[in-house]
XYZ file of C-alpha atoms in Angstrom:
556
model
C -21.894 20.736 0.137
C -22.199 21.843 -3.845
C -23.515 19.615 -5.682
C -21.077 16.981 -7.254
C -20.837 16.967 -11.271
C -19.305 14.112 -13.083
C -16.353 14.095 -14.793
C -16.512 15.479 -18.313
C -14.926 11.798 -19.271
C -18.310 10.785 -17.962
C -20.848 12.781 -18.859
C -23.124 12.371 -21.938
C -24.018 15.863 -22.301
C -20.302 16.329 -22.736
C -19.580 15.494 -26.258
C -16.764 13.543 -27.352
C -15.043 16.224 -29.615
C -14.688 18.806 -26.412
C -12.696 15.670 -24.375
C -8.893 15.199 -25.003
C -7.233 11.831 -25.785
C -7.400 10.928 -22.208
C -11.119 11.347 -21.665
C -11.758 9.475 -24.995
C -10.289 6.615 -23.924
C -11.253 6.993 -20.231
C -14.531 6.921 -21.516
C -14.093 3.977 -23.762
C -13.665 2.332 -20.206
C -16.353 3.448 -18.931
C -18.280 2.395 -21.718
C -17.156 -1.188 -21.927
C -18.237 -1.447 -17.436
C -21.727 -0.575 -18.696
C -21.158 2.306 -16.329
C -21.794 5.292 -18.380
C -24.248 7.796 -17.661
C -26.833 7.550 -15.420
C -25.319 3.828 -14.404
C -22.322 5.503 -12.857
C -24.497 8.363 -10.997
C -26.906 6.428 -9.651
C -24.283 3.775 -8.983
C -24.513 -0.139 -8.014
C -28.244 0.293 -7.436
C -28.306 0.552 -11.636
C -26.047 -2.116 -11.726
C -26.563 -4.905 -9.368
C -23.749 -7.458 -8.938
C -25.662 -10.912 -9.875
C -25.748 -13.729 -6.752
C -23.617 -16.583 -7.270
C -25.877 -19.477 -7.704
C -23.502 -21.524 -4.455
C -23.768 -18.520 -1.974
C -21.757 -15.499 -0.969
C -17.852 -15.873 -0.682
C -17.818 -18.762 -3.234
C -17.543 -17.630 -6.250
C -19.974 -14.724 -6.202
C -19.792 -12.110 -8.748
C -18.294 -9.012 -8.779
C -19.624 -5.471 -9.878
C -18.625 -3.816 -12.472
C -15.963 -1.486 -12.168
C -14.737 2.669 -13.171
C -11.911 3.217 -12.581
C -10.885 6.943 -11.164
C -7.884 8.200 -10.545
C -6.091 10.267 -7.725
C -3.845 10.890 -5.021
C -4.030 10.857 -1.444
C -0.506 12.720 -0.599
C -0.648 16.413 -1.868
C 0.645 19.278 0.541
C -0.326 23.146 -0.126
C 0.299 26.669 1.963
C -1.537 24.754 4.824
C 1.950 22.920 5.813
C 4.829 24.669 6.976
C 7.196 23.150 3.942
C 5.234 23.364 0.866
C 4.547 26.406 -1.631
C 1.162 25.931 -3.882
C -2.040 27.229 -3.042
C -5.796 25.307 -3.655
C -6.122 26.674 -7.187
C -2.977 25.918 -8.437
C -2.696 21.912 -7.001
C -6.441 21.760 -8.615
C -5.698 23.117 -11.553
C -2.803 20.996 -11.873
C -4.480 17.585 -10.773
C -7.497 18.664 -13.767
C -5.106 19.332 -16.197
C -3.661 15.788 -15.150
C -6.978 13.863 -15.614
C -7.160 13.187 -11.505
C -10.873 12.466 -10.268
C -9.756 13.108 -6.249
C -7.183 14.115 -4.054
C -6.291 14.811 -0.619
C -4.977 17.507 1.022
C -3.018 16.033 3.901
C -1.184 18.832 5.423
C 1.470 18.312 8.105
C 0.668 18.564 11.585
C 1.863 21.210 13.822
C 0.869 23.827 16.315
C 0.249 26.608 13.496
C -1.783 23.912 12.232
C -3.769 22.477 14.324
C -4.991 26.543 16.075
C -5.252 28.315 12.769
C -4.273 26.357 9.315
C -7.200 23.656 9.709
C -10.244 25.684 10.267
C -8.839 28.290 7.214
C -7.924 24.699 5.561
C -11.544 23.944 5.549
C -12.947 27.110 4.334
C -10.700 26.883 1.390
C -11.743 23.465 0.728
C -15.088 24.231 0.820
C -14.581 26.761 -1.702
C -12.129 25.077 -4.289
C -15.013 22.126 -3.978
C -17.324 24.714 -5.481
C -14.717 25.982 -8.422
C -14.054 22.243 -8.936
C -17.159 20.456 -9.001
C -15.804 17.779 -11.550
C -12.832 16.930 -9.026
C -13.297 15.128 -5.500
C -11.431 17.282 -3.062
C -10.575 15.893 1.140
C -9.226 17.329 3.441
C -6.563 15.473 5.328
C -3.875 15.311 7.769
C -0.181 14.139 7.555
C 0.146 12.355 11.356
C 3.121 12.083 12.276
C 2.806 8.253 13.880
C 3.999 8.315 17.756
C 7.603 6.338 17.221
C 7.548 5.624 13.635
C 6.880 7.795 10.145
C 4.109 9.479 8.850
C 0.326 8.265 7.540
C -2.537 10.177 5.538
C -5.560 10.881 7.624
C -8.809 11.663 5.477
C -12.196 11.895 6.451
C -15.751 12.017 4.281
C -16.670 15.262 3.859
C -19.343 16.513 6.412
C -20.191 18.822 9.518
C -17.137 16.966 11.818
C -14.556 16.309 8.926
C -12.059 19.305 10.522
C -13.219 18.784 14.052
C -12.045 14.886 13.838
C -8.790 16.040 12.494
C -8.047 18.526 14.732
C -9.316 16.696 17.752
C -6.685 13.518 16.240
C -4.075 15.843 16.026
C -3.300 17.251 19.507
C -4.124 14.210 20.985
C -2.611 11.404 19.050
C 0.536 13.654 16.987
C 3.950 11.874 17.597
C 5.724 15.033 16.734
C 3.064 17.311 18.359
C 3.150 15.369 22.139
C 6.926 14.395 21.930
C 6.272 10.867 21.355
C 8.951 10.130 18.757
C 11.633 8.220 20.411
C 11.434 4.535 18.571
C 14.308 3.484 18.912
C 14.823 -0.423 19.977
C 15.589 -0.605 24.700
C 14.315 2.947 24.623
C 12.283 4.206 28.136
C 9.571 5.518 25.798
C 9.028 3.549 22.733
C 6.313 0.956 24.047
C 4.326 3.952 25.197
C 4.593 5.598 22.244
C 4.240 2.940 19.945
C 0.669 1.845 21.975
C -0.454 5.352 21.590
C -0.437 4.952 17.724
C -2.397 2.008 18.488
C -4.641 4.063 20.408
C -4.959 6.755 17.966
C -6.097 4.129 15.077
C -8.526 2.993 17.427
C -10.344 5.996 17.898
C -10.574 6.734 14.605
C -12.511 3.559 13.963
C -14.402 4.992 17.255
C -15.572 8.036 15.708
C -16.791 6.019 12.285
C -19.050 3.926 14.376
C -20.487 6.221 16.357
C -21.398 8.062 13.242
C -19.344 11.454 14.174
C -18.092 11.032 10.401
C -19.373 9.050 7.602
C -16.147 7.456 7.268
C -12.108 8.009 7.607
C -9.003 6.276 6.401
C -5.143 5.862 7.097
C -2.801 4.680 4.715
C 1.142 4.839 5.552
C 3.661 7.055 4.031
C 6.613 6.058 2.405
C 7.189 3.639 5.276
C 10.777 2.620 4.057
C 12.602 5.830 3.697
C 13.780 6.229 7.145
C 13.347 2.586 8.154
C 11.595 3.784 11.473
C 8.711 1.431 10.580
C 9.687 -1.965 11.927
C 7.451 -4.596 10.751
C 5.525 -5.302 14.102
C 4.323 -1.586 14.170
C 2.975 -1.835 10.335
C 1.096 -5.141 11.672
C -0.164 -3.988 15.183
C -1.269 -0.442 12.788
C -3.045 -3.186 10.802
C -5.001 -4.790 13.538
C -6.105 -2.324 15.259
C -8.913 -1.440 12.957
C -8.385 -2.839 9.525
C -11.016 -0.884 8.118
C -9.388 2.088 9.140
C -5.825 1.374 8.532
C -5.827 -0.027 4.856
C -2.165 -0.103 3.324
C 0.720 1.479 3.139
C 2.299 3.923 -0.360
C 3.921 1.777 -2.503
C 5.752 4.307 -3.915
C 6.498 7.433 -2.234
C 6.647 10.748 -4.349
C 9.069 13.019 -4.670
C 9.906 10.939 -7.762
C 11.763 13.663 -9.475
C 14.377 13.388 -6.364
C 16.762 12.240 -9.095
C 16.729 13.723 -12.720
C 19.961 14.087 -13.719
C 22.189 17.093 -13.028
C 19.207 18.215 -11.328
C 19.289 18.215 -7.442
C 22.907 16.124 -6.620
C 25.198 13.574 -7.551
C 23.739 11.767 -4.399
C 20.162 12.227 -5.199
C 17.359 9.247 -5.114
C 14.119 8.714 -6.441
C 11.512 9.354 -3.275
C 14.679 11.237 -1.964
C 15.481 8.356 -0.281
C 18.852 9.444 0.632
C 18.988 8.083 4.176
C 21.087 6.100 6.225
C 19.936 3.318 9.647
C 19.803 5.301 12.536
C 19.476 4.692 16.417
C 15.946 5.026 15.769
C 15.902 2.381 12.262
C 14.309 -0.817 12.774
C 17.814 -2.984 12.935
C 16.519 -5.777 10.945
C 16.350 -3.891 7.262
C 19.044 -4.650 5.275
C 20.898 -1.534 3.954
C 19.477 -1.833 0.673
C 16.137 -1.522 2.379
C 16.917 2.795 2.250
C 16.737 2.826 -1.721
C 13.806 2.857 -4.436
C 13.496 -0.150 -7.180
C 12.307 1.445 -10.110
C 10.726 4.163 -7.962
C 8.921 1.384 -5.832
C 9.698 1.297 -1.927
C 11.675 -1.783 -1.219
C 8.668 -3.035 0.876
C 6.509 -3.259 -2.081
C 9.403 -4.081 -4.938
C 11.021 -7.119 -3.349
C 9.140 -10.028 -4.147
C 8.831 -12.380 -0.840
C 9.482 -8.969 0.511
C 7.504 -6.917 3.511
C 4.852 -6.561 1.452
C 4.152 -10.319 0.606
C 4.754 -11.106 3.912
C 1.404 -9.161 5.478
C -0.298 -10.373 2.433
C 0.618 -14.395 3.444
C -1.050 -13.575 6.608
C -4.374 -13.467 4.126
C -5.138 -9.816 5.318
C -5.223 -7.001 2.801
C -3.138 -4.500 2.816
C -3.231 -2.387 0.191
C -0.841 0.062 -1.950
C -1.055 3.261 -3.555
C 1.337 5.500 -5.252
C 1.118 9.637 -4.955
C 2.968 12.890 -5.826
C 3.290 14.514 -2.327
C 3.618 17.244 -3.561
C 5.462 20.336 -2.152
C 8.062 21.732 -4.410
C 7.342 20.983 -8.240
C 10.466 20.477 -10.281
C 11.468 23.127 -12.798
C 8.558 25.232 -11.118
C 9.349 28.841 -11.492
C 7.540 30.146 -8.429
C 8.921 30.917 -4.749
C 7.163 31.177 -1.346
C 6.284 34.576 -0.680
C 7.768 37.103 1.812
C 6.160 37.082 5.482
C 4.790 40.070 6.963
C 6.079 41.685 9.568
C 5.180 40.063 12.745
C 3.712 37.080 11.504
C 4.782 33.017 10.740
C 3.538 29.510 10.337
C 3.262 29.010 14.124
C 0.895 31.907 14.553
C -1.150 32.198 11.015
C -0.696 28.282 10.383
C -0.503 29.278 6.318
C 2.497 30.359 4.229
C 2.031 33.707 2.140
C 1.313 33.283 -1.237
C 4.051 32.101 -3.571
C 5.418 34.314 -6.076
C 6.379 33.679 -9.214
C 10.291 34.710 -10.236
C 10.637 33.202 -14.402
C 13.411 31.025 -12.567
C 12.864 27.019 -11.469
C 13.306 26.549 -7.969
C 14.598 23.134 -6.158
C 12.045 20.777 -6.013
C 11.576 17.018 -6.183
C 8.155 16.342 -7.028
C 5.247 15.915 -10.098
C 2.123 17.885 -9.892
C -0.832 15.458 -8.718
C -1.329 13.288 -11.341
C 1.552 14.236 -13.781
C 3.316 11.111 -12.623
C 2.068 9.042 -10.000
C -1.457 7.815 -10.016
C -3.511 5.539 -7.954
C -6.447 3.977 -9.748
C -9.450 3.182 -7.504
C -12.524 0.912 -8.751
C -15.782 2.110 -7.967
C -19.602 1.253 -8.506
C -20.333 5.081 -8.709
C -18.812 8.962 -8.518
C -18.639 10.177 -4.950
C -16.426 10.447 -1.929
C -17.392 7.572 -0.232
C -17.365 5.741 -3.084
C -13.610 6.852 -3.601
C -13.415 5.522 0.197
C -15.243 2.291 -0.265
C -13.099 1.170 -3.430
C -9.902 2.209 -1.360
C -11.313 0.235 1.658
C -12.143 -2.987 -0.902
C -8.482 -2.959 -2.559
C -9.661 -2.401 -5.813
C -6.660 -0.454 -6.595
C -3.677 -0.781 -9.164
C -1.017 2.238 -9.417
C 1.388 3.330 -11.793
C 4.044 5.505 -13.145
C 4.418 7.845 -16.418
C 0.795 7.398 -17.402
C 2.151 3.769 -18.070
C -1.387 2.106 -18.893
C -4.724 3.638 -19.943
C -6.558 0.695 -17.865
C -6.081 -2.419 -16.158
C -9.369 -5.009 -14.965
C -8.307 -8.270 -13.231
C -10.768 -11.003 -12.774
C -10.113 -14.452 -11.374
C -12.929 -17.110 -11.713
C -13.077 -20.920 -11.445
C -13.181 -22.288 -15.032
C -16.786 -23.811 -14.278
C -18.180 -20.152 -13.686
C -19.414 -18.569 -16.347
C -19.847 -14.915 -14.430
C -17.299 -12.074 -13.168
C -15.122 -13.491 -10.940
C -13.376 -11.752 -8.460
C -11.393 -8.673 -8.952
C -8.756 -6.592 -7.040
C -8.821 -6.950 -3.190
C -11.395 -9.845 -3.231
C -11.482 -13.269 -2.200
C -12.164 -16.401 -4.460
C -13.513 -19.347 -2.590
C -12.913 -22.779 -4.337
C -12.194 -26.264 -3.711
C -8.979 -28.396 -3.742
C -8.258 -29.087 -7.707
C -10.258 -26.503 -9.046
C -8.914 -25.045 -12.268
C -9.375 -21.468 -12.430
C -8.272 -18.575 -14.868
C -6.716 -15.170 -14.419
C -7.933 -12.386 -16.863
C -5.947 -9.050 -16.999
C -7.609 -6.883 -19.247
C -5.263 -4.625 -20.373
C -5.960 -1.085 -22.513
C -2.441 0.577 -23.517
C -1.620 3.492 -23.464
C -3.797 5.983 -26.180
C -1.466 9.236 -25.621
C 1.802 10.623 -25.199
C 2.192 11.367 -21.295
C 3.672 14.685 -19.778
C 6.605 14.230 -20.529
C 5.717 13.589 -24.822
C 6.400 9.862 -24.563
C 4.155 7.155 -25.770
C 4.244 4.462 -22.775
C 4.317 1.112 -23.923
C 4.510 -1.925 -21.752
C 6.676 -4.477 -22.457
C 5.680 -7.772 -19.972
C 3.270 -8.624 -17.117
C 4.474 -10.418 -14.481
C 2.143 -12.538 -12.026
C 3.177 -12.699 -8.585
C 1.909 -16.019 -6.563
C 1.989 -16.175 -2.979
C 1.124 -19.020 -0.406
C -1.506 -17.621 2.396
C -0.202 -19.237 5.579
C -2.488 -17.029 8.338
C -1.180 -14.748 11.055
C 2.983 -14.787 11.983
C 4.786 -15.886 15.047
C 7.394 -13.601 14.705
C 5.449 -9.820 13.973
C 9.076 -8.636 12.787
C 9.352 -10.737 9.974
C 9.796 -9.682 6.609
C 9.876 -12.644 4.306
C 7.173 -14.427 2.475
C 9.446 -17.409 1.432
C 6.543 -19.526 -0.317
C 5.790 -16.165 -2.535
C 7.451 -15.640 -5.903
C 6.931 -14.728 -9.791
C 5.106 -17.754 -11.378
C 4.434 -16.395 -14.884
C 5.526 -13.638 -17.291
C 3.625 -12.329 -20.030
C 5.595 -10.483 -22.662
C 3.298 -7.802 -24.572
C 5.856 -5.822 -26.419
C 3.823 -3.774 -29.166
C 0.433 -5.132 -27.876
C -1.863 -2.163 -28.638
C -5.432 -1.406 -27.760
C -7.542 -3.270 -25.288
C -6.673 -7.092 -24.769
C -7.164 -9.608 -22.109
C -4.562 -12.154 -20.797
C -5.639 -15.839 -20.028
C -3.290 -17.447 -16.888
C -4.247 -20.819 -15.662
C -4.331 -21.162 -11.676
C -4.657 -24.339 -10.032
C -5.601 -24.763 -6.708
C -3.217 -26.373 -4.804
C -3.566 -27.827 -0.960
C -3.736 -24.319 0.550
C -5.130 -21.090 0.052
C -2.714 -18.022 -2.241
C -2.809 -15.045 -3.418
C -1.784 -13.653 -6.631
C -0.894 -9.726 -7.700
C 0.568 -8.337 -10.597
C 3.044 -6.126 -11.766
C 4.772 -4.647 -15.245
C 6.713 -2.527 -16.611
C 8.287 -0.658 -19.995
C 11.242 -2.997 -19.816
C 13.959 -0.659 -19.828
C 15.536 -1.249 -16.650
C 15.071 -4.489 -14.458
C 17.501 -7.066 -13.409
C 17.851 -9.594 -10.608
C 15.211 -9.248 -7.417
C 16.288 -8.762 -4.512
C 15.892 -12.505 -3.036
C 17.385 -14.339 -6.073
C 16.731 -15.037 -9.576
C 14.347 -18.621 -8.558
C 12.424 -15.650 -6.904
C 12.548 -12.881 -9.291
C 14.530 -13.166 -12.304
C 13.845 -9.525 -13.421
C 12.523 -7.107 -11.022
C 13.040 -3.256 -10.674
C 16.678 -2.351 -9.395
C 17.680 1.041 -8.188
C 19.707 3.688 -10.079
C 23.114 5.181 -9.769
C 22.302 8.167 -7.527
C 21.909 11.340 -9.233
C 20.928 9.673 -12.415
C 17.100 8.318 -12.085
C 15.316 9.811 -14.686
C 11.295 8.315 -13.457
C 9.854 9.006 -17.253
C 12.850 6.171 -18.009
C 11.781 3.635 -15.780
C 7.926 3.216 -15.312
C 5.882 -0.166 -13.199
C 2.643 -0.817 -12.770
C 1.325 -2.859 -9.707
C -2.015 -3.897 -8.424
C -3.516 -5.312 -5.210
C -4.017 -8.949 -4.929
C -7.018 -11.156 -5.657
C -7.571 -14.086 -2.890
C -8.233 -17.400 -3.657
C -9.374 -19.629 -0.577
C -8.671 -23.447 -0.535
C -11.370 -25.435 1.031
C -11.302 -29.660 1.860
């Protein structure tokens, strides 16, 4: 594989006059984790996490964290519905300031006997013209009885072969598995083969066929085909495979006005409950909240419920990109003879001075997911995605977000994203959000500024008795932080105590333009994202921020 370069954002020989406002600032980051340079190639061996002083898991230091950005959801001539080749998604996603992406293409026969290996050879190749960027290569599965998931491997001799191999044995859409549908003859077969097909996965990781491989779920809301038992039993079957779901799908320019349709939604969620809907999601389950899938917005929602079970699952936010909005180019003609089924690539697209329908951002234009890491690399990218460390957001919303949470007696770290805090009954402890506004207009010329941080407690009450539920009753907004024309870098102080049992907290914000009511109830969430009038959901209007959750174990 070619050697991997740093970012320019990271480099030292790069000087700071030849970096744009975003690298600046980026590297301002970088600066303040005592990660630049050599500390963030060499990695956590140049920066050891110190030992708590009372023993791992209570209270033990953190490393220090880099943030780098990306998206796991980005679709090229490799899948039978998209338009862009390699060079123009990574030329895109650089322009964009994205560190990594995945190319998850969707599965099919033209896929699977032609696109991948050809896939691979391109990847190969735009790794070498892009040595500053991170560049998988991915699936799309589509999940026997339910919606779709990203597959990704480490780069390495098997990374195609595993993906392959996964798709035309474990593809819903590929073996006919799809019916999900509640009574139905084949839904408990087909929902125990996507069981199965997590499973091996975490197989071929510990056998050592691939360095390492993740799944994350795709917008697992907009058909409403993901009932809450399959999420958790996807969960379980190999945690360290199956980490989290998108938070937000893409396709977030569904709705600009007078753009696609008067019916149009952000994430074109524009669906109804079907046969094959899981019946227990309210109607208003189908719609975004501020661009967020219901899932994720609703506080005490889906979301909070797998998180009071005191497992991680984690979020992310992505472009999935296809069809670029206001883009000017068109697929190209096929040759005589030939299609997707038997070249598994679309021609070229061609360029006509004319937009074409689309939906989506270029990688990184609008949705990003931040990932902390130690160092630069793949499987670091993997590691931090793995560990939670992740926070997301919309319109370039935030330059940088750290959260630490530490008992008040410590004086080190704490413990960030994804972690776990152990402490005793009584024990004061703090919340720190570091925040660093925004430094630069975003695409779309506007200055982000946030307006209020909201901190989102939940109690942890271990595994369910009913796998379909959806409600997290003991989980709502305890604190909000108005920052309104806070600049710069500062650092927010919220005092936790611990109560009889063990929590978790998260966090979320936004610009304060649009938020009203959540949808459990003002006691729950007096002003949370709400969805637009269809047709008229301009994103750049309307931008959140969320991160994982920290948690914080009770002990006697």
């Amino acid at each position: 594989m070619t050697e991997q370069q740093l970012p320019s954002w990271a480099d030292p020989s790069v000087s700071p006059a030849d970096l744009d406002p975003q690298g600046v600032s980026r590297r301002g980051l970088l600066r303040r984790a005592g990660l630049f340079g050599a500390a963030f190639a060499l990695g956590s061996a140049a920066t050891p996490a110190f030992a708590s002083s009372r023993g791992p898991g209570f209270g033990g230091d953190d490393p220090r964290l880099a943030y780098l950005v990306g998206d796991h959801h980005v679709h090229s001539v490799y899948s039978h519905d998209a338009k862009y080749t390699f060079s123009q998604l990574a030329q895109a996603a650089a322009q964009y300031g994205l560190d990594w992406m995945v190319f998850n293409e969707h599965s099919n026969f033209g896929h699977a006997n032609y696109g991948a290996k050809l896939e691979h050879a391109e990847i190969v190749k735009a790794r070498a013209q892009n040595p500053r960027q991170l560049i998988f290569q991915g699936l799309e599965w589509y999940i026997p009885a339910a919606e779709h998931c990203t597959v990704f491997a480490a780069p390495g001799p098997h990374e195609t072969d595993l993906l392959t191999q996964f798709e035309l044995a474990y593809d819903g859409k590929l073996l006919g598995y799809t019916e999900g549908a509640a009574g139905a003859t084949d839904t408990a077969r087909n929902e125990a083969h996507a069981v199965k097909a997590i499973k091996w996965l975490a197989q071929q990781r510990c056998s050592g066929y691939v360095d390492d491989v993740l799944v994350i779920a795709n917008h697992p809301l907009r058909l409403g085909i993901d009932s809450p038992h399959e999420m958790r039993a996807w969960r379980d079957a190999a945690p360290e495979i199956m980490i989290g779901m998108e938070g937000a799908p893409g396709a977030q320019g569904a709705a600009l006005p007078g753009w696609r349709s008067s019916t149009s939604i952000r994430g074109e969620y524009e669906n109804k409950p079907s046969a094959q809907s899981w019946a227990g999601y309210p109607a208003e389950a189908y719609v975004t909240y501020g661009g967020f899938d219901w899932a994720t917005a609703t506080v005490g929602g889906l979301w909070d419920s797998m998180l009071a079970e005191g497992s991680l699952y984690s979020i992310t936010t992505n472009s999935d990109n296809h069809r670029t909005v206001f883009d000017t180019w068109k697929n190209g003609d096929w040759p005589v003879g030939q299609n997707f089924d038997n070249t598994g690539r679309l021609p070229d697209p061609v360029n006509t001075d004319t937009p074409q329908p689309g939906s989506d951002f270029w990688p990184g234009e609008f949705s990003r997911t931040h990932v902390g890491v130690t160092r630069y690399g793949y499987r670091s990218v993997m590691a931090g995605l793995r560990a939670g460390r992740v926070w997301v957001d919309h319109g370039h919303l935030l330059d940088g977000l750290d959260v630490r949470v530490k008992r008040d007696c410590d004086s080190g770290r704490g413990v960030t994203l994804g972690g776990r805090l152990r402490v005793r009954k009584g024990e004061r402890i703090t919340l720190y959000v570091t925040v660093t506004s925004a430094s630069r207009p975003n695409p779309q010329g506007i200055l982000p500024e946030l307006a209020h941080v909201d901190v989102i407690r939940g109690a942890v009450r271990g595994p369910v008795a009913d796998r379909d539920t959806w409600r997290a009753p003991d989980t709502k907004v305890v604190a909000t932080k108005d920052v309104s024309g806070r600049k710069g870098t500062y650092t927010l102080r919220i005092p936790l105590r611990a109560g009889d049992e063990s929590f978790y907290v998260r966090l979320r914000g936004s610009d304060g333009k649009r938020h009203g009511t959540g949808y459990l109830g003002a006691s729950i969430d007096p002003h949370g994202p709400i969805p637009h009038e269809p047709g008229d959901g301009d994103p750049w209007a309307d931008t959140w921020f969320y991160s994982n959750p920290v948690f914080v174990d009770v002990t006697g």
